[in-house]
Amino acid sequence: MTPDKSMNVLIVDDYKTMLRIIRNLLKQIEYNNVDEATDGAEALARLRSGNYGLVISDWNMQPMTGLQLLQEVRADARLKSVPFIMITAESKAENVVAAKQAGVSNYIVKPFNAETLRDKIERVMSHA
Amino acid sequence: MHDDLGIDAEALATRLAKIGARHPGSDPAMVAEVVRAVLATMHGDLSARETGLLGEVEELGRMIAAARAEIAALQVDDISASHIPSATDELDAIVAHTAAATDSILEVCETLDRVASTQQGEAAAMLSEATTRIYEACSFQDITGQRITKVVATLKTIDAKIAQIVGTFAGRAAPPAAPPPAPAGEALLHGPQLPANAMHQSDIDALLASFD
């Protein structure tokens, strides 16, 4: 099943260049409704006040890490079922296990390509 | 247990440990000097074996003094005052310059995307594919920045260890205590792994699938 490409996507990264890259890659695979947050607190505020179909977040952020953001999202009654993809350079098994245990929907390791991004979004949205 | 000189080694070690705990900043050279002075007063009462032992203690004292002189000659203060800050500044400049270059590349790519949207058919598809590949390649900047951050952290650790060694030998104040452990969530931050050690996307997919 093809995901609804008009859904709102929130991308979270404290590195603005990476936000720009992900936004452009999403645009290439036809997801045009993209908002950005540069830290976990801003992301939570946007999620609580908006209507997002997908969160794509980095892990390595300050002061709230992507893992902590994921935990906050999963603990929030209204947000707990929002699909959450982690895109990160953290590629140790313990990271993947911790993210899975916290409720991550999928996990993309950097560097990644547009095809991987498209594939993971489709997989996640087919289970949403 | 007493050795053949009649010294209770265990009791002596315990005693020295207590003295060391009471005077954590005690200078090893000063201790050696005191031992030398005390033993010198005992020369007349010493056997040949004890005199040999005294010679070894004196040699040890000279080695400690030589080590101190060599460390002083190394001008290790320059490492903290100049070399480490200079190296971290250079690394910061690398990150800043590559970030600026990446932003320029992205800006040009976004212009090409706008041009692509005015084209039809194969030309549009080729332009779009080319810009996608450039966007993918530009993520190197994020990985590079994280790797350099790890190198800077390593340099700072080396700096702290050198300060600790110099402080111990030169009798200076102890360096600042190590930072507290990272909060939960940060403890798992390792940054990018070297290619040989990194899990690939297919490994991660398999690991995630094992939870289903």
Coordinates of N, CA and C in Angstrom, one line a residue, chain B residues 31-195:
Chain B
V31 N 60.2 12.2 49.3 CA 60.2 11.0 50.1 C 61.5 10.2 50.0
A32 N 62.0 10.1 48.7 CA 63.2 9.4 48.4 C 64.4 10.1 49.1
E33 N 64.4 11.5 49.2 CA 65.4 12.2 49.8 C 65.4 12.0 51.3
V34 N 64.2 11.9 51.9 CA 64.1 11.7 53.3 C 64.7 10.3 53.7
V35 N 64.3 9.3 52.8 CA 64.7 7.9 53.1 C 66.3 7.9 53.0
R36 N 66.8 8.6 51.9 CA 68.2 8.6 51.8 C 68.9 9.2 53.0
A37 N 68.4 10.3 53.5 CA 69.0 11.0 54.7 C 69.0 10.1 55.9
V38 N 67.8 9.4 56.1 CA 67.7 8.5 57.3 C 68.7 7.4 57.2
L39 N 68.7 6.7 56.0 CA 69.6 5.6 55.8 C 71.1 6.0 55.9
A40 N 71.4 7.2 55.5 CA 72.8 7.7 55.6 C 73.3 7.7 57.0
T41 N 72.4 8.0 57.9 CA 72.8 8.0 59.3 C 73.0 6.6 59.9
M42 N 72.6 5.6 59.2 CA 72.7 4.2 59.7 C 73.9 3.5 59.1
H43 N 74.7 4.2 58.2 CA 75.7 3.5 57.5 C 76.6 2.6 58.4
G44 N 76.9 3.1 59.5 CA 77.9 2.4 60.4 C 77.3 1.1 60.9
D45 N 76.0 1.0 61.0 CA 75.4 -0.2 61.5 C 74.9 -1.2 60.5
L46 N 75.2 -0.9 59.2 CA 74.6 -1.7 58.1 C 75.6 -2.9 57.7
S47 N 74.9 -4.0 57.3 CA 75.7 -5.1 56.8 C 76.0 -4.8 55.3
A48 N 76.7 -5.7 54.6 CA 77.0 -5.6 53.2 C 75.7 -5.6 52.4
R49 N 74.8 -6.5 52.8 CA 73.5 -6.7 52.0 C 72.7 -5.4 52.2
E50 N 72.7 -4.9 53.4 CA 71.9 -3.7 53.7 C 72.5 -2.5 53.0
T51 N 73.8 -2.4 52.9 CA 74.4 -1.3 52.2 C 74.1 -1.4 50.7
G52 N 74.0 -2.6 50.1 CA 73.6 -2.8 48.7 C 72.2 -2.3 48.5
L53 N 71.3 -2.6 49.5 CA 69.9 -2.2 49.4 C 69.9 -0.6 49.5
L54 N 70.7 -0.1 50.3 CA 70.7 1.4 50.4 C 71.2 2.0 49.1
G55 N 72.1 1.4 48.4 CA 72.6 1.9 47.1 C 71.5 1.9 46.1
E56 N 70.6 0.8 46.2 CA 69.5 0.7 45.2 C 68.5 1.8 45.5
V57 N 68.3 2.1 46.8 CA 67.3 3.1 47.1 C 67.8 4.5 46.6
E58 N 69.1 4.7 46.8 CA 69.7 6.0 46.3 C 69.6 6.1 44.8
E59 N 69.8 5.0 44.1 CA 69.7 5.0 42.7 C 68.3 5.3 42.2
L60 N 67.4 4.7 43.0 CA 65.9 5.0 42.7 C 65.6 6.5 42.9
G61 N 66.2 7.1 43.9 CA 66.0 8.5 44.1 C 66.6 9.3 43.0
R62 N 67.8 8.9 42.5 CA 68.4 9.6 41.4 C 67.5 9.5 40.1
M63 N 66.9 8.3 39.9 CA 66.1 8.1 38.7 C 64.8 9.0 38.8
I64 N 64.3 9.1 40.0 CA 63.1 9.9 40.1 C 63.4 11.4 39.8
A65 N 64.6 11.8 40.4 CA 65.0 13.2 40.1 C 65.3 13.4 38.6
A66 N 65.9 12.4 38.0 CA 66.1 12.6 36.5 C 64.8 12.6 35.7
A67 N 63.9 11.8 36.1 CA 62.6 11.8 35.4 C 61.9 13.1 35.6
R68 N 62.0 13.7 36.8 CA 61.4 15.0 37.0 C 62.0 16.1 36.0
A69 N 63.4 16.0 36.0 CA 64.1 17.0 35.1 C 63.7 16.8 33.7
E70 N 63.6 15.5 33.2 CA 63.2 15.2 31.8 C 61.8 15.8 31.5
I71 N 60.9 15.5 32.4 CA 59.5 16.0 32.2 C 59.5 17.6 32.1
A72 N 60.3 18.2 33.0 CA 60.4 19.7 33.0 C 60.9 20.1 31.6
A73 N 62.0 19.4 31.1 CA 62.6 19.8 29.9 C 61.7 19.6 28.7
L74 N 60.7 18.7 28.8 CA 59.7 18.5 27.7 C 58.8 19.7 27.5
Q75 N 58.7 20.6 28.4 CA 57.8 21.7 28.3 C 56.4 21.3 28.0
V76 N 55.9 20.3 28.9 CA 54.6 19.8 28.6 C 53.5 20.8 28.7
D77 N 53.8 21.9 29.4 CA 52.7 23.0 29.5 C 52.3 23.5 28.2
D78 N 53.2 23.4 27.2 CA 52.9 23.9 25.8 C 51.8 23.0 25.2
I79 N 51.7 21.7 25.7 CA 50.7 20.9 25.1 C 49.3 21.4 25.4
S80 N 49.1 21.8 26.7 CA 47.8 22.3 27.1 C 47.6 23.7 26.6
A81 N 48.7 24.5 26.7 CA 48.5 25.9 26.4 C 48.5 26.2 24.9
S82 N 49.1 25.4 24.1 CA 49.2 25.7 22.7 C 48.8 24.6 21.7
H83 N 49.4 23.4 21.9 CA 49.3 22.4 20.9 C 47.8 21.9 20.8
I84 N 47.2 21.5 22.0 CA 45.9 21.0 21.9 C 44.9 22.0 21.4
P85 N 44.9 23.3 22.0 CA 43.9 24.3 21.5 C 44.1 24.5 20.0
S86 N 45.4 24.5 19.5 CA 45.6 24.8 18.1 C 45.1 23.6 17.3
A87 N 45.2 22.4 17.7 CA 44.7 21.3 17.0 C 43.2 21.3 16.9
T88 N 42.6 21.6 18.1 CA 41.1 21.6 18.1 C 40.6 22.8 17.2
D89 N 41.3 23.9 17.2 CA 40.9 25.0 16.4 C 40.9 24.7 14.9
E90 N 42.0 23.9 14.5 CA 42.1 23.5 13.1 C 41.0 22.6 12.7
L91 N 40.7 21.7 13.7 CA 39.6 20.7 13.4 C 38.2 21.5 13.3
D92 N 38.0 22.4 14.2 CA 36.8 23.2 14.1 C 36.7 24.0 12.8
A93 N 37.9 24.4 12.3 CA 37.9 25.2 11.0 C 37.5 24.2 9.8
I94 N 38.0 23.0 9.9 CA 37.6 22.0 8.9 C 36.1 21.8 8.9
V95 N 35.5 21.6 10.0 CA 34.1 21.5 10.1 C 33.3 22.7 9.5
A96 N 33.8 23.9 9.9 CA 33.1 25.1 9.4 C 33.3 25.2 7.9
H97 N 34.4 25.0 7.4 CA 34.6 25.1 5.9 C 33.9 24.1 5.1
T98 N 33.9 22.9 5.6 CA 33.1 21.8 4.8 C 31.6 22.1 5.0
A99 N 31.2 22.6 6.1 CA 29.8 22.9 6.3 C 29.4 24.0 5.3
A100 N 30.2 25.0 5.2 CA 29.9 26.1 4.2 C 29.9 25.6 2.8
A101 N 30.8 24.8 2.5 CA 30.9 24.2 1.1 C 29.6 23.3 0.8
T102 N 29.2 22.5 1.8 CA 28.0 21.7 1.7 C 26.8 22.5 1.5
D103 N 26.7 23.6 2.3 CA 25.5 24.5 2.1 C 25.5 25.1 0.7
S104 N 26.6 25.5 0.1 CA 26.7 26.0 -1.2 C 26.2 24.9 -2.2
I105 N 26.7 23.7 -2.0 CA 26.3 22.6 -3.0 C 24.8 22.4 -2.9
L106 N 24.3 22.4 -1.7 CA 22.8 22.2 -1.5 C 22.0 23.3 -2.2
E107 N 22.5 24.5 -2.1 CA 21.8 25.6 -2.7 C 21.8 25.5 -4.2
V108 N 22.9 25.1 -4.8 CA 23.0 24.9 -6.2 C 22.0 23.7 -6.6
C109 N 22.0 22.7 -5.8 CA 21.1 21.5 -6.1 C 19.7 22.0 -6.1
E110 N 19.3 22.8 -5.1 CA 17.9 23.2 -5.0 C 17.6 24.1 -6.3
T111 N 18.5 24.8 -6.8 CA 18.3 25.6 -8.0 C 18.1 24.6 -9.2
L112 N 18.9 23.6 -9.2 CA 18.8 22.6 -10.3 C 17.4 21.9 -10.2
D113 N 16.9 21.6 -9.0 CA 15.6 21.0 -8.8 C 14.5 21.9 -9.4
R114 N 14.7 23.2 -9.2 CA 13.7 24.2 -9.7 C 13.7 24.1 -11.2
V115 N 14.9 24.0 -11.8 CA 15.0 23.9 -13.2 C 14.4 22.6 -13.7
A116 N 14.6 21.5 -13.0 CA 14.1 20.2 -13.3 C 12.6 20.2 -13.4
S117 N 12.0 21.0 -12.5 CA 10.5 21.1 -12.4 C 9.9 21.8 -13.6
T118 N 10.8 22.5 -14.4 CA 10.3 23.1 -15.6 C 10.5 22.3 -16.8
Q119 N 11.2 21.1 -16.6 CA 11.5 20.2 -17.8 C 10.5 19.1 -17.8
Q120 N 10.5 18.3 -18.9 CA 9.6 17.2 -19.0 C 10.4 16.0 -19.4
G121 N 9.8 14.8 -19.2 CA 10.4 13.5 -19.6 C 11.8 13.2 -19.1
E122 N 12.6 12.7 -20.0 CA 13.9 12.2 -19.6 C 14.9 13.2 -19.0
A123 N 14.8 14.4 -19.5 CA 15.7 15.5 -19.0 C 15.3 15.8 -17.5
A124 N 14.1 15.8 -17.2 CA 13.7 16.1 -15.8 C 14.1 14.9 -14.9
A125 N 13.9 13.7 -15.4 CA 14.2 12.5 -14.6 C 15.7 12.5 -14.3
M126 N 16.5 12.8 -15.4 CA 18.0 12.7 -15.2 C 18.5 13.8 -14.2
L127 N 17.9 15.0 -14.4 CA 18.3 16.1 -13.4 C 17.9 15.7 -12.0
S128 N 16.7 15.1 -11.8 CA 16.3 14.8 -10.5 C 17.1 13.7 -9.9
E129 N 17.5 12.7 -10.7 CA 18.3 11.6 -10.2 C 19.7 12.1 -9.8
A130 N 20.2 13.1 -10.6 CA 21.5 13.6 -10.3 C 21.5 14.4 -9.0
T131 N 20.5 15.2 -8.8 CA 20.4 16.0 -7.5 C 20.2 15.1 -6.3
T132 N 19.4 14.0 -6.5 CA 19.2 13.1 -5.4 C 20.5 12.5 -4.9
R133 N 21.4 12.1 -5.9 CA 22.7 11.5 -5.6 C 23.5 12.6 -4.9
I134 N 23.4 13.8 -5.3 CA 24.2 14.8 -4.6 C 23.7 15.0 -3.2
Y135 N 22.4 15.1 -3.0 CA 21.9 15.2 -1.6 C 22.4 14.0 -0.7
E136 N 22.3 12.8 -1.3 CA 22.8 11.7 -0.5 C 24.3 11.8 -0.1
A137 N 25.1 12.3 -1.1 CA 26.5 12.4 -0.9 C 26.8 13.5 0.2
C138 N 26.0 14.5 0.2 CA 26.2 15.6 1.1 C 26.1 15.2 2.6
S139 N 25.5 14.1 2.9 CA 25.3 13.7 4.3 C 26.7 13.4 4.9
F140 N 27.7 13.3 4.0 CA 29.1 13.1 4.5 C 29.4 14.2 5.6
Q141 N 28.9 15.4 5.4 CA 29.2 16.5 6.2 C 28.8 16.2 7.7
D142 N 27.7 15.6 7.9 CA 27.2 15.3 9.2 C 28.1 14.2 9.9
I143 N 28.5 13.2 9.1 CA 29.3 12.1 9.6 C 30.7 12.7 9.9
T144 N 31.2 13.5 9.0 CA 32.6 14.1 9.2 C 32.6 14.9 10.5
G145 N 31.5 15.7 10.7 CA 31.5 16.5 11.9 C 31.5 15.7 13.2
Q146 N 30.7 14.6 13.1 CA 30.6 13.7 14.3 C 32.0 13.0 14.6
R147 N 32.7 12.6 13.5 CA 34.0 12.0 13.7 C 35.0 13.0 14.3
I148 N 34.9 14.2 13.8 CA 35.9 15.2 14.3 C 35.6 15.5 15.7
T149 N 34.3 15.6 16.1 CA 34.0 15.8 17.5 C 34.6 14.7 18.4
K150 N 34.6 13.4 17.9 CA 35.2 12.3 18.6 C 36.7 12.6 18.8
V151 N 37.3 13.0 17.7 CA 38.8 13.3 17.8 C 39.1 14.4 18.8
V152 N 38.3 15.4 18.8 CA 38.5 16.5 19.7 C 38.3 16.0 21.2
A153 N 37.4 15.2 21.4 CA 37.2 14.6 22.7 C 38.4 13.8 23.2
T154 N 38.9 13.0 22.2 CA 40.1 12.2 22.5 C 41.3 13.1 22.8
L155 N 41.5 14.2 22.1 CA 42.6 15.2 22.4 C 42.4 15.7 23.8
K156 N 41.2 16.1 24.1 CA 41.0 16.6 25.5 C 41.3 15.6 26.6
T157 N 41.0 14.3 26.3 CA 41.3 13.3 27.3 C 42.8 13.1 27.4
I158 N 43.5 13.2 26.3 CA 45.0 13.1 26.3 C 45.6 14.3 27.1
D159 N 45.0 15.5 26.9 CA 45.4 16.7 27.6 C 45.3 16.5 29.1
A160 N 44.1 16.0 29.5 CA 43.8 15.8 30.9 C 44.8 14.8 31.6
K161 N 45.1 13.7 30.8 CA 45.9 12.6 31.3 C 47.4 13.2 31.5
I162 N 47.8 14.0 30.5 CA 49.2 14.6 30.7 C 49.2 15.5 31.9
A163 N 48.2 16.3 32.1 CA 48.1 17.2 33.2 C 48.2 16.4 34.5
Q164 N 47.5 15.3 34.5 CA 47.5 14.4 35.7 C 48.9 13.9 36.0
I165 N 49.6 13.4 34.9 CA 51.0 12.9 35.1 C 51.9 14.0 35.6
V166 N 51.9 15.1 34.9 CA 52.7 16.3 35.3 C 52.5 16.7 36.7
G167 N 51.2 16.8 37.0 CA 50.8 17.2 38.4 C 51.4 16.3 39.4
T168 N 51.4 15.0 39.2 CA 51.9 14.0 40.1 C 53.4 14.1 40.3
F169 N 54.1 14.3 39.2 CA 55.6 14.4 39.3 C 56.1 15.8 39.8
A170 N 55.3 16.8 39.4 CA 55.8 18.1 39.8 C 55.2 18.7 41.1
G171 N 54.3 17.8 41.7 CA 53.8 18.2 43.0 C 52.8 19.4 42.8
R172 N 52.2 19.5 41.6 CA 51.2 20.6 41.5 C 49.8 20.1 42.0
A173 N 48.9 21.1 42.0 CA 47.5 20.7 42.4 C 46.9 19.7 41.5
A174 N 46.1 18.8 42.0 CA 45.5 17.8 41.2 C 44.6 18.5 40.1
P175 N 44.6 17.9 38.9 CA 43.7 18.5 37.8 C 42.2 18.3 38.2
P176 N 41.4 19.0 37.5 CA 39.9 18.9 37.8 C 39.4 17.5 37.7
A177 N 38.4 17.2 38.6 CA 37.9 15.9 38.6 C 37.2 15.6 37.2
A178 N 37.2 14.3 36.9 CA 36.5 13.8 35.6 C 35.1 14.3 35.6
P179 N 34.5 14.6 34.4 CA 33.1 15.0 34.4 C 32.2 13.8 34.9
P180 N 31.0 14.2 35.4 CA 30.1 13.1 35.8 C 29.6 12.3 34.7
P181 N 29.2 11.1 35.0 CA 28.7 10.2 33.9 C 27.6 10.8 33.1
A182 N 27.5 10.5 31.8 CA 26.5 11.1 30.9 C 25.1 10.7 31.4
P183 N 24.1 11.5 31.3 CA 22.7 11.2 31.6 C 22.2 10.0 30.7
A184 N 21.2 9.3 31.2 CA 20.6 8.2 30.4 C 20.2 8.8 29.1
G185 N 20.4 8.0 28.0 CA 20.1 8.5 26.7 C 21.4 9.0 26.0
E186 N 22.2 9.7 26.8 CA 23.5 10.1 26.2 C 24.6 9.0 26.3
A187 N 24.3 8.1 27.3 CA 25.3 7.1 27.6 C 25.5 6.2 26.4
L188 N 24.5 6.1 25.5 CA 24.6 5.2 24.3 C 25.1 5.9 23.1
L189 N 25.6 7.2 23.3 CA 26.1 7.9 22.1 C 27.5 7.5 21.9
H190 N 27.8 6.9 20.7 CA 29.2 6.5 20.4 C 29.6 7.2 19.1
G191 N 28.7 7.8 18.4 CA 29.1 8.4 17.1 C 29.3 7.4 16.0
P192 N 29.7 7.9 14.9 CA 29.9 7.0 13.7 C 31.0 5.9 14.0
Q193 N 30.8 4.7 13.6 CA 31.8 3.7 13.8 C 32.7 3.6 12.5
L194 N 33.9 3.1 12.7 CA 34.8 2.9 11.5 C 34.1 1.8 10.6
P195 N 34.2 1.9 9.3 CA 33.5 1.0 8.4 C 33.6 -0.4 8.8

